[in-house]
PDB file of C-alpha atoms in Angstrom:
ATOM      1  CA  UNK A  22       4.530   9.551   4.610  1.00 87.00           C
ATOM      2  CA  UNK A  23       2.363  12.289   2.928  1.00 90.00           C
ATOM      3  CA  UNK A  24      -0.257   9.641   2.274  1.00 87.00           C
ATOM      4  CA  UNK A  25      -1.694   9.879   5.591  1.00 86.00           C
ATOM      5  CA  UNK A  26      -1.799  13.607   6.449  1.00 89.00           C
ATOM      6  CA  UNK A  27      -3.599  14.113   2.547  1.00 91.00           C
ATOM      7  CA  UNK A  28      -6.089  11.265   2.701  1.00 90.00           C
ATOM      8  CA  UNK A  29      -7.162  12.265   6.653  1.00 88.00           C
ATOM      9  CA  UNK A  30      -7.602  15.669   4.983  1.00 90.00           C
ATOM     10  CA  UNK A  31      -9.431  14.939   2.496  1.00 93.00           C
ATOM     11  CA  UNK A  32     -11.953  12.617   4.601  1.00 92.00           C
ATOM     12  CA  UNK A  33     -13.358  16.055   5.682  1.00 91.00           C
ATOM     13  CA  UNK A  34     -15.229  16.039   2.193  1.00 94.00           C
ATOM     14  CA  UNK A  35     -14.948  12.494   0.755  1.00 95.00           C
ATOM     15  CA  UNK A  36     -16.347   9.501   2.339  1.00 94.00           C
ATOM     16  CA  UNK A  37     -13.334   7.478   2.850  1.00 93.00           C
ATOM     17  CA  UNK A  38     -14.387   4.101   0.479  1.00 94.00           C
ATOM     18  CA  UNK A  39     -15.268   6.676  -1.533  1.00 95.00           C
ATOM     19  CA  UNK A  40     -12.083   8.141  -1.681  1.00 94.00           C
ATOM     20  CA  UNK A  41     -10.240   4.857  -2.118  1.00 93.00           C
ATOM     21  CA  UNK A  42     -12.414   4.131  -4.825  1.00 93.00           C
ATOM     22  CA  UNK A  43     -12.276   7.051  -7.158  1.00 93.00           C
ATOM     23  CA  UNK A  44      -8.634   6.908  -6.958  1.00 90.00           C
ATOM     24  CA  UNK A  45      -8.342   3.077  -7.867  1.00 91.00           C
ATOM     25  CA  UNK A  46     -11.075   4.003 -10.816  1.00 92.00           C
ATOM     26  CA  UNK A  47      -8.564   6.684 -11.883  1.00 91.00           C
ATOM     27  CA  UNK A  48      -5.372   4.777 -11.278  1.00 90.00           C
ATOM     28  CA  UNK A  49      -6.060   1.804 -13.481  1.00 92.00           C
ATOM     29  CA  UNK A  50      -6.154   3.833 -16.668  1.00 92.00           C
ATOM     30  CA  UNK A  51      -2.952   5.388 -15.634  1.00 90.00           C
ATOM     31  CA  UNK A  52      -1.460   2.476 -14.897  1.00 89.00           C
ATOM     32  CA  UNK A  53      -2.272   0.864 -18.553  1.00 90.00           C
ATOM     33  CA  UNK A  54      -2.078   4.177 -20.134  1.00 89.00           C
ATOM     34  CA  UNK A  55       1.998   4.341 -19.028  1.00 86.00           C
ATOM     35  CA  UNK A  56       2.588   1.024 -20.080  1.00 87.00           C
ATOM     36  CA  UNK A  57       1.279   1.357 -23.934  1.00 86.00           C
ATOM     37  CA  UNK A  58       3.345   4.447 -24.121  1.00 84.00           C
ATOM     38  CA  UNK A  59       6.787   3.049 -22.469  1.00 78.00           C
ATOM     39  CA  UNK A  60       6.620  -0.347 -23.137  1.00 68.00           C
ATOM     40  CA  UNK A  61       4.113  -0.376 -26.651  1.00 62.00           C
ATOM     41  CA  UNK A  62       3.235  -3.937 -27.915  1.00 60.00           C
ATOM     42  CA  UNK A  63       4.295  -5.381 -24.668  1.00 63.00           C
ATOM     43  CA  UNK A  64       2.522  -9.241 -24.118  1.00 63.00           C
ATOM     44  CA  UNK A  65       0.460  -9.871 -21.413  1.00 80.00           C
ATOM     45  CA  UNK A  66       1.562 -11.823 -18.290  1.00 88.00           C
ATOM     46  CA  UNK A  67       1.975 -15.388 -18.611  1.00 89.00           C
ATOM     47  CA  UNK A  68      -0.881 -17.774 -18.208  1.00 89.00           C
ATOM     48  CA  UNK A  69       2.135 -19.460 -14.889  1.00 92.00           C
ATOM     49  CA  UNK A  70       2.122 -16.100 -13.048  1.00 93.00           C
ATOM     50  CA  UNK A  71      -1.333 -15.171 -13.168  1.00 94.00           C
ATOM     51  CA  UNK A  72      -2.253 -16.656  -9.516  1.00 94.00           C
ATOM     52  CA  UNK A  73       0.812 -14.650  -8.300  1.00 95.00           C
ATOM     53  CA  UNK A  74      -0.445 -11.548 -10.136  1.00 95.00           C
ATOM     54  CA  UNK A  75      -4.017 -12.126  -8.688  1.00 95.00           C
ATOM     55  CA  UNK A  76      -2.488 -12.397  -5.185  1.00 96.00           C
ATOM     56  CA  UNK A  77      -0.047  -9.863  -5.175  1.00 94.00           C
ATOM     57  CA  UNK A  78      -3.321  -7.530  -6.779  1.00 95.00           C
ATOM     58  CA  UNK A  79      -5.220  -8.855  -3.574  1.00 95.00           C
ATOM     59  CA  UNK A  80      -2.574  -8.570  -0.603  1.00 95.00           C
ATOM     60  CA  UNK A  81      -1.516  -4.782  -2.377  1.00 92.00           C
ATOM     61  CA  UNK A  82      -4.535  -3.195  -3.128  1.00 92.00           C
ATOM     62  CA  UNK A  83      -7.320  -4.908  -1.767  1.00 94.00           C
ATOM     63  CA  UNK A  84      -6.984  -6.007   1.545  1.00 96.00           C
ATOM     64  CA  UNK A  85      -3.887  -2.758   2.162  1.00 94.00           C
ATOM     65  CA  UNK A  86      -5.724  -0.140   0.906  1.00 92.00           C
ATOM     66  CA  UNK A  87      -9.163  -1.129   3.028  1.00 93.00           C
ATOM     67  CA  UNK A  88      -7.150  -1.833   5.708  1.00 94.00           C
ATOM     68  CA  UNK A  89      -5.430   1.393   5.396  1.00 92.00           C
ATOM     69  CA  UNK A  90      -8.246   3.610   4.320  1.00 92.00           C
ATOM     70  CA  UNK A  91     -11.186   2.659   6.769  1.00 92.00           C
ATOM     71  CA  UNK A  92      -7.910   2.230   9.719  1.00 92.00           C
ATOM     72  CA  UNK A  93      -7.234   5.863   8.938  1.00 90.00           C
ATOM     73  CA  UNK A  94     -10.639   6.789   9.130  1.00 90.00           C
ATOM     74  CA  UNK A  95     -10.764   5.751  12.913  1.00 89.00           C
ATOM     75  CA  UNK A  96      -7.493   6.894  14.045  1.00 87.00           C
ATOM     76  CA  UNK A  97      -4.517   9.414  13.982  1.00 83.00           C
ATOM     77  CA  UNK A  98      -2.052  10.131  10.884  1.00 84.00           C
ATOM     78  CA  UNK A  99       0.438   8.928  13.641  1.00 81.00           C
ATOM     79  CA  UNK A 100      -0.821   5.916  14.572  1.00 83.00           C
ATOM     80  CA  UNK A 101      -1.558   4.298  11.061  1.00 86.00           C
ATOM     81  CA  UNK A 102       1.686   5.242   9.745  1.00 84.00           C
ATOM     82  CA  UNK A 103       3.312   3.845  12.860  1.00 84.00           C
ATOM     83  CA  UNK A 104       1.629   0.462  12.738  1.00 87.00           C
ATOM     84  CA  UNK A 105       1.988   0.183   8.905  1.00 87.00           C
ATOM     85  CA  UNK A 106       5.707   1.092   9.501  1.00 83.00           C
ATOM     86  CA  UNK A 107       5.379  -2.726  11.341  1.00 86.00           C
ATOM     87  CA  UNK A 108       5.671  -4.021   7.786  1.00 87.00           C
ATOM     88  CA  UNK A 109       9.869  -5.624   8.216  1.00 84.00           C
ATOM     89  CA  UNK A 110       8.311  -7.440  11.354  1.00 86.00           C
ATOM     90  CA  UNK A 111       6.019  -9.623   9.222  1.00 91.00           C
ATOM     91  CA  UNK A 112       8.388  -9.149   6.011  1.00 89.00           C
ATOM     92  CA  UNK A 113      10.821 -11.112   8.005  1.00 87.00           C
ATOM     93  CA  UNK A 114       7.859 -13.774   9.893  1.00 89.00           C
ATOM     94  CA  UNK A 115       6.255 -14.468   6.685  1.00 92.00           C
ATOM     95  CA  UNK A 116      10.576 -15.006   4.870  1.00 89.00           C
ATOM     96  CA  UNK A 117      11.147 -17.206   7.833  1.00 87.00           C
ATOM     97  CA  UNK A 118       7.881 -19.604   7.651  1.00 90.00           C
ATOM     98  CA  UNK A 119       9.016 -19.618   4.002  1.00 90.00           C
ATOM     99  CA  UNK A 120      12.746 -21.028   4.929  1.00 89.00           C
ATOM    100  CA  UNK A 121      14.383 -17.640   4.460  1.00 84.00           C
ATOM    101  CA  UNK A 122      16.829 -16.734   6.909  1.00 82.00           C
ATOM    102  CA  UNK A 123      17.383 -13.426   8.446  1.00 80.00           C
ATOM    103  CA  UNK A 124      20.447 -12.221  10.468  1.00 83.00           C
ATOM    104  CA  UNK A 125      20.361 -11.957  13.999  1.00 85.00           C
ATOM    105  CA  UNK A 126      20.646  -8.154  14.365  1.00 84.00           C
ATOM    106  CA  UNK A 127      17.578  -7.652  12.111  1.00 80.00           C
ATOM    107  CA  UNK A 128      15.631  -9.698  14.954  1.00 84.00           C
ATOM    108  CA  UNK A 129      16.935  -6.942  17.250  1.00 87.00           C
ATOM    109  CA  UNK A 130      16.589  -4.250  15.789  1.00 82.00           C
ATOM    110  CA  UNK A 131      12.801  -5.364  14.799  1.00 80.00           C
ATOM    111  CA  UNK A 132      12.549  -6.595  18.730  1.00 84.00           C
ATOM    112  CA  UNK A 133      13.065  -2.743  19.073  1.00 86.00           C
ATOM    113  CA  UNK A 134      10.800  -1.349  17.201  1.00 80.00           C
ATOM    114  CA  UNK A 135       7.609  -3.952  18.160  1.00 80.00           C
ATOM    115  CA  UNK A 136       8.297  -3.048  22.036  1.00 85.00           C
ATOM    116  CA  UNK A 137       8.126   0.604  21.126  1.00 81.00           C
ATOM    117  CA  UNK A 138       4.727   0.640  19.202  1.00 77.00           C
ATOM    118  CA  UNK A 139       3.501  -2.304  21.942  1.00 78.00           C
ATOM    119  CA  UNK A 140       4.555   0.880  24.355  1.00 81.00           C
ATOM    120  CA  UNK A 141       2.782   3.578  22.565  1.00 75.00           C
ATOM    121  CA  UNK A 142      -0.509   1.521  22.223  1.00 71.00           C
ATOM    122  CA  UNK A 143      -0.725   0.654  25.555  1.00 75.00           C
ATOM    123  CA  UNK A 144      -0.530   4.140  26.137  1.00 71.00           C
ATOM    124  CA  UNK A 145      -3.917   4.349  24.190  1.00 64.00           C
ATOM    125  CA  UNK A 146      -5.714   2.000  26.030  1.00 58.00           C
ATOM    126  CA  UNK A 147      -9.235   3.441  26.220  1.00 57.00           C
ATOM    127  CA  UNK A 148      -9.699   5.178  23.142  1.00 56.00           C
ATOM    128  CA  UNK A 149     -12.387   2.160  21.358  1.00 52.00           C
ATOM    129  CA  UNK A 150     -12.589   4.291  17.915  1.00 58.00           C
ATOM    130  CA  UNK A 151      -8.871   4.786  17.703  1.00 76.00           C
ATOM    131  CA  UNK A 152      -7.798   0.808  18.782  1.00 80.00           C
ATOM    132  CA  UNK A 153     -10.090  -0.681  15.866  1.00 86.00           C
ATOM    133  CA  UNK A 154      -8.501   1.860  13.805  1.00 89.00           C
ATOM    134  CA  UNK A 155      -4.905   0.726  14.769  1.00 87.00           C
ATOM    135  CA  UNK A 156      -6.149  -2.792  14.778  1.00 90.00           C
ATOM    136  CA  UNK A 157      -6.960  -2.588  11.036  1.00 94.00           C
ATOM    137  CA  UNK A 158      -4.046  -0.708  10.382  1.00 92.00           C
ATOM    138  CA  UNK A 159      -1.891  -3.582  11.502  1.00 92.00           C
ATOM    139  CA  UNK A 160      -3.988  -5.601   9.359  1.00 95.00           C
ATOM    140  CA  UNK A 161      -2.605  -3.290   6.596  1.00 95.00           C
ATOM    141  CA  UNK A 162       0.835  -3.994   7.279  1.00 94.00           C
ATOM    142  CA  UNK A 163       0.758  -7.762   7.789  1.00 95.00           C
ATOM    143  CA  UNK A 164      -1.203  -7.472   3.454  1.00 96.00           C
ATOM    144  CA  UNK A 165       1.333  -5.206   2.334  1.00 92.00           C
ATOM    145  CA  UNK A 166       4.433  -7.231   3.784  1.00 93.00           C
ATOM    146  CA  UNK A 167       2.361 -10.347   1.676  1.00 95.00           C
ATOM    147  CA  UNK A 168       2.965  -8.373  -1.041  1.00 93.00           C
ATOM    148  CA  UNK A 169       5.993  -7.426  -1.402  1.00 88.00           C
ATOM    149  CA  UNK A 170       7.081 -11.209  -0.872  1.00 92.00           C
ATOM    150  CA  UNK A 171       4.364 -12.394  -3.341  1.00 93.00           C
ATOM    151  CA  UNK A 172       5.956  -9.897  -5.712  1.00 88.00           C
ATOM    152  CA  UNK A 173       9.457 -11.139  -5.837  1.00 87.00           C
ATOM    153  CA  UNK A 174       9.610 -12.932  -8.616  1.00 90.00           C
ATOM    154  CA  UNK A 175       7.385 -10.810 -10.841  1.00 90.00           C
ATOM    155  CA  UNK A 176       9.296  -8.008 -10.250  1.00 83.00           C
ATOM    156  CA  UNK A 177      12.466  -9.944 -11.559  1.00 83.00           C
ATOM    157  CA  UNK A 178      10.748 -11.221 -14.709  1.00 87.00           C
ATOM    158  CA  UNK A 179       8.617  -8.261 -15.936  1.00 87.00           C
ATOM    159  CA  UNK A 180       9.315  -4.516 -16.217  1.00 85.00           C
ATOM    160  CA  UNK A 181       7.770  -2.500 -13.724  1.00 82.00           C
ATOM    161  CA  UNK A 182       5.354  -0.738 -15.833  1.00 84.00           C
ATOM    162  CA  UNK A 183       3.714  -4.282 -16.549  1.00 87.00           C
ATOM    163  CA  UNK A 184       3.717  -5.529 -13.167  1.00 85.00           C
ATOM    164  CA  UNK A 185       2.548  -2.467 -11.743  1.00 87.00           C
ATOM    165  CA  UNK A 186      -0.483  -2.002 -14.111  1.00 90.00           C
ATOM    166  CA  UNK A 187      -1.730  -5.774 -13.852  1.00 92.00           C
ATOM    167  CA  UNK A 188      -1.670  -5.779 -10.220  1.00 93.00           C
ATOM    168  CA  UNK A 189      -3.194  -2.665  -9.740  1.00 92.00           C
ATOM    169  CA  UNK A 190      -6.056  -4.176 -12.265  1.00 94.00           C
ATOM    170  CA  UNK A 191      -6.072  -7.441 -10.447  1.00 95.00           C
ATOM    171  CA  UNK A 192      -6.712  -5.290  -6.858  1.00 94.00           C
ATOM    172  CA  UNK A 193      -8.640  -2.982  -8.233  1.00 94.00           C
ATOM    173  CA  UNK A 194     -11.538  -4.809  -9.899  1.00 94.00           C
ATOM    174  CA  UNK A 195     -12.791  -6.370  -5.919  1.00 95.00           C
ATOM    175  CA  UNK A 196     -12.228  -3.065  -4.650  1.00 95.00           C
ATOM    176  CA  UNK A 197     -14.467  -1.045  -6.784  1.00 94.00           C
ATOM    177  CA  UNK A 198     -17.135  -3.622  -5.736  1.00 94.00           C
ATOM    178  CA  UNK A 199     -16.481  -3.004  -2.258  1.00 95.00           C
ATOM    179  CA  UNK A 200     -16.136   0.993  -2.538  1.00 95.00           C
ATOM    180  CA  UNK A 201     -18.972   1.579  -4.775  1.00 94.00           C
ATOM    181  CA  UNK A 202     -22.050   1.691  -2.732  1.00 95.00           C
ATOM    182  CA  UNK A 203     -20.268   4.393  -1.097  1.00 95.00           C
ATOM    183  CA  UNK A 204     -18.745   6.392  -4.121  1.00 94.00           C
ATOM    184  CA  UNK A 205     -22.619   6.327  -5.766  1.00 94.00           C
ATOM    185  CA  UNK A 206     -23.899   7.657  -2.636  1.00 95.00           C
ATOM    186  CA  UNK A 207     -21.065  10.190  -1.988  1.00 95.00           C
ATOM    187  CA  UNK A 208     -22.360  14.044  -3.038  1.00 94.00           C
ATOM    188  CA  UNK A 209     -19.243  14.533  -5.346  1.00 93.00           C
ATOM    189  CA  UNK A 210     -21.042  18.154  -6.364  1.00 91.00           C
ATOM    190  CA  UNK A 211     -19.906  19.723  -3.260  1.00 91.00           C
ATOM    191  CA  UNK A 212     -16.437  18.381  -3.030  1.00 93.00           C
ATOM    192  CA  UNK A 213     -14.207  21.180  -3.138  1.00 94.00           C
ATOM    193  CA  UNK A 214     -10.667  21.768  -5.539  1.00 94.00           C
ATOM    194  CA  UNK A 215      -8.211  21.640  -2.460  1.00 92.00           C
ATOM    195  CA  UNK A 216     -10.076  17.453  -2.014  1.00 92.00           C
ATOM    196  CA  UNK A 217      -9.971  16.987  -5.831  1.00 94.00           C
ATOM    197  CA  UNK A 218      -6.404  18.016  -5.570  1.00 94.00           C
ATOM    198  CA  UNK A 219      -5.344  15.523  -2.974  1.00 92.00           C
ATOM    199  CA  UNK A 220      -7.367  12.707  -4.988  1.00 92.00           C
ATOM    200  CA  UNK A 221      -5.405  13.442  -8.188  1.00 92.00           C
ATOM    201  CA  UNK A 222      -2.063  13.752  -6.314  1.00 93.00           C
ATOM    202  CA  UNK A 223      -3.094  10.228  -3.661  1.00 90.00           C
ATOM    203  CA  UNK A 224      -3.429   8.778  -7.739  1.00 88.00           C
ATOM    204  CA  UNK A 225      -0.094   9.704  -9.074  1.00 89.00           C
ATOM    205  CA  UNK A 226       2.499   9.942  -6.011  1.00 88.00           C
ATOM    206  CA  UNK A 227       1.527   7.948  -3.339  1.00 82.00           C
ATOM    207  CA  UNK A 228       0.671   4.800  -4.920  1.00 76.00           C
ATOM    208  CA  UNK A 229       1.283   4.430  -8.500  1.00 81.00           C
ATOM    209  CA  UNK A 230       5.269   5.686  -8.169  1.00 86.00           C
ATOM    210  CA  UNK A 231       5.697   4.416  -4.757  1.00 86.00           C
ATOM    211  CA  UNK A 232       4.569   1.369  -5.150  1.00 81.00           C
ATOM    212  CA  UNK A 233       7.066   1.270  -8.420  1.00 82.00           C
ATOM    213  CA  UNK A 234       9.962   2.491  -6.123  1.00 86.00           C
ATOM    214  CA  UNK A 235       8.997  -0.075  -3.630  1.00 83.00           C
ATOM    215  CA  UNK A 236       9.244  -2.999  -6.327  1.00 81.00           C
ATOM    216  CA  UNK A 237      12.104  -1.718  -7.803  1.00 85.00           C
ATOM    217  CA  UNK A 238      13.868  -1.777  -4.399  1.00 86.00           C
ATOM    218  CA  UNK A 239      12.847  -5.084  -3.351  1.00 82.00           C
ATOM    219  CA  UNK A 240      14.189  -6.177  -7.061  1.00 82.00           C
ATOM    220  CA  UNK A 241      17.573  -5.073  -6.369  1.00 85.00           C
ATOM    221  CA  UNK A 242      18.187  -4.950  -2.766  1.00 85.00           C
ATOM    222  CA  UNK A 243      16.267  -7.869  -1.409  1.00 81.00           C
ATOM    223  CA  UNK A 244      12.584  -7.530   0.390  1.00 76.00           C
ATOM    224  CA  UNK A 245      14.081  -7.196   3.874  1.00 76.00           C
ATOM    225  CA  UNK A 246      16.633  -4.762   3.427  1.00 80.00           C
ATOM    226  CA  UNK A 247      14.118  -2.580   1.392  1.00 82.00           C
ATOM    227  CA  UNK A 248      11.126  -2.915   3.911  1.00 77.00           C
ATOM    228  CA  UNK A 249      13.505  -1.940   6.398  1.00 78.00           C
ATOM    229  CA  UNK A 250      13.030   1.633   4.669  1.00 84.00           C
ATOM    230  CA  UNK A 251       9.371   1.670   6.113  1.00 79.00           C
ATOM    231  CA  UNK A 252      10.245   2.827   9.803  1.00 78.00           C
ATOM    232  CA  UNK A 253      11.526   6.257   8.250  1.00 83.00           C
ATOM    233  CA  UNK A 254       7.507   6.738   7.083  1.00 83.00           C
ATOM    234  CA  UNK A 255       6.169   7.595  10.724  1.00 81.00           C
ATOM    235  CA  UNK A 256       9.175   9.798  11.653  1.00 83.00           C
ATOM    236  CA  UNK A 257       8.212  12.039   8.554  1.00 86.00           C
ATOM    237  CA  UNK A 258       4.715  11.385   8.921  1.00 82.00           C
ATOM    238  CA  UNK A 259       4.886  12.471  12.334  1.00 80.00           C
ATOM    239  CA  UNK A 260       6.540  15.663  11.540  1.00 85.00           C
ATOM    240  CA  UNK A 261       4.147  16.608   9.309  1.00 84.00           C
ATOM    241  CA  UNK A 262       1.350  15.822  11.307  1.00 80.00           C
ATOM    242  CA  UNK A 263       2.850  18.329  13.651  1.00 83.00           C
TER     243      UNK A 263
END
């Protein structure tokens, strides 16, 4: 939930594909640097799960993290963390194209939630910036749930550290293309310590051990009963952006 009231604060001095870059430039070293000290001589993925690895890099850095930085960048705290909150709705769509059933109260209770954010956009109607913000926002949510299916079975075969550090490699490498026109042209001489801190903290909390917690999760309690989670983000996000 922090991730949105520190990132829309730090816009004020970093260009937001900016931002997302610098942090992705940071976090890949991290990434690899944790895995050579926990897991030292580990083997690289296999050759099989490579396309899985790719995708999973793709759908949960790439196309999320655009979605979610530029959607941030044209609306509220509020609103992004509410539509990416959306992610058990197309958890559950993409399980059940897939053959995966899923019991008839979690169709409710996700019935509920859609009809509440369909009621709070409506209630935007108007606002241009904010709906293509919202609308690529959503986008985030519909990558992200991709990922956390696409991530199943990696999770179950490799330890998190590994998994964690070649996706994050795999999403990374489009993404700097994508981010670095505006990270070369971004004055970083003039961004102050409070931004730099919310950089280095976006790089360690936010992504790198959420996204661990998220995997581990989805490892042990399934992908729908740990996506389910996500609707708690916009009830603390909203608190804090109050």
């Amino acid at each position: 939930a922090s991730t949105f009231i520190v990132s829309k604060a730090t816009y004020a001095q970093v260009a937001p594909l900016a931002f997302v870059g610098v942090r992705f430039a940071l976090m890949t070293p991290l990434a690899f640097a944790v895995m050579a000290l926990r897991r030292p001589g580990l083997a690289r993925p296999r050759r099989a799960d490579l396309p899985r690895f790719f995708l999973a890099g793709l759908s949960g850095y790439l196309f999320y993290q655009l979605g979610f930085t530029v959607g941030l960048d044209h609306t509220s705290p509020f609103s992004s963390s509410l539509l990416i909150a959306m992610v058990p709705l197309f958890t559950v769509l993409i399980l059940a194209a897939l053959g995966e059933p899923t019991p008839a109260r979690g169709w409710v209770g996700i019935g509920v939630a859609v009809v509440g954010v369909a009621l709070f956009l409506l209630d935007k109607r108007g606002e241009g910036g904010s709906l293509v913000g919202d609308a690529l926002s959503l986008g985030a949510a519909v990558a992200f749930a991709l990922y956390g299916v696409v991530n199943r079975p990696l999770v179950a075969a490799y330890p998190p550290e590994t998994y964690t550090a070649y996706t994050i490699l795999f999403g990374t490498l489009p993404l700097l293309l994508v981010a670095a026109p505006a990270a070369l042209a971004q004055p970083w001489g003039g961004v102050g310590t409070a931004a730099w801190v919310g950089i280095l903290y976006m790089v360690v909390f936010p992504v790198y051990v959420a996204y661990q917690l998220w995997n581990w999760a989805i490892a042990r309690r399934g992908a729908v009963a740990a996506t389910t989670f996500s609707l708690l983000v916009p009830i603390v996000s909203g608190a804090f952006s109050a």
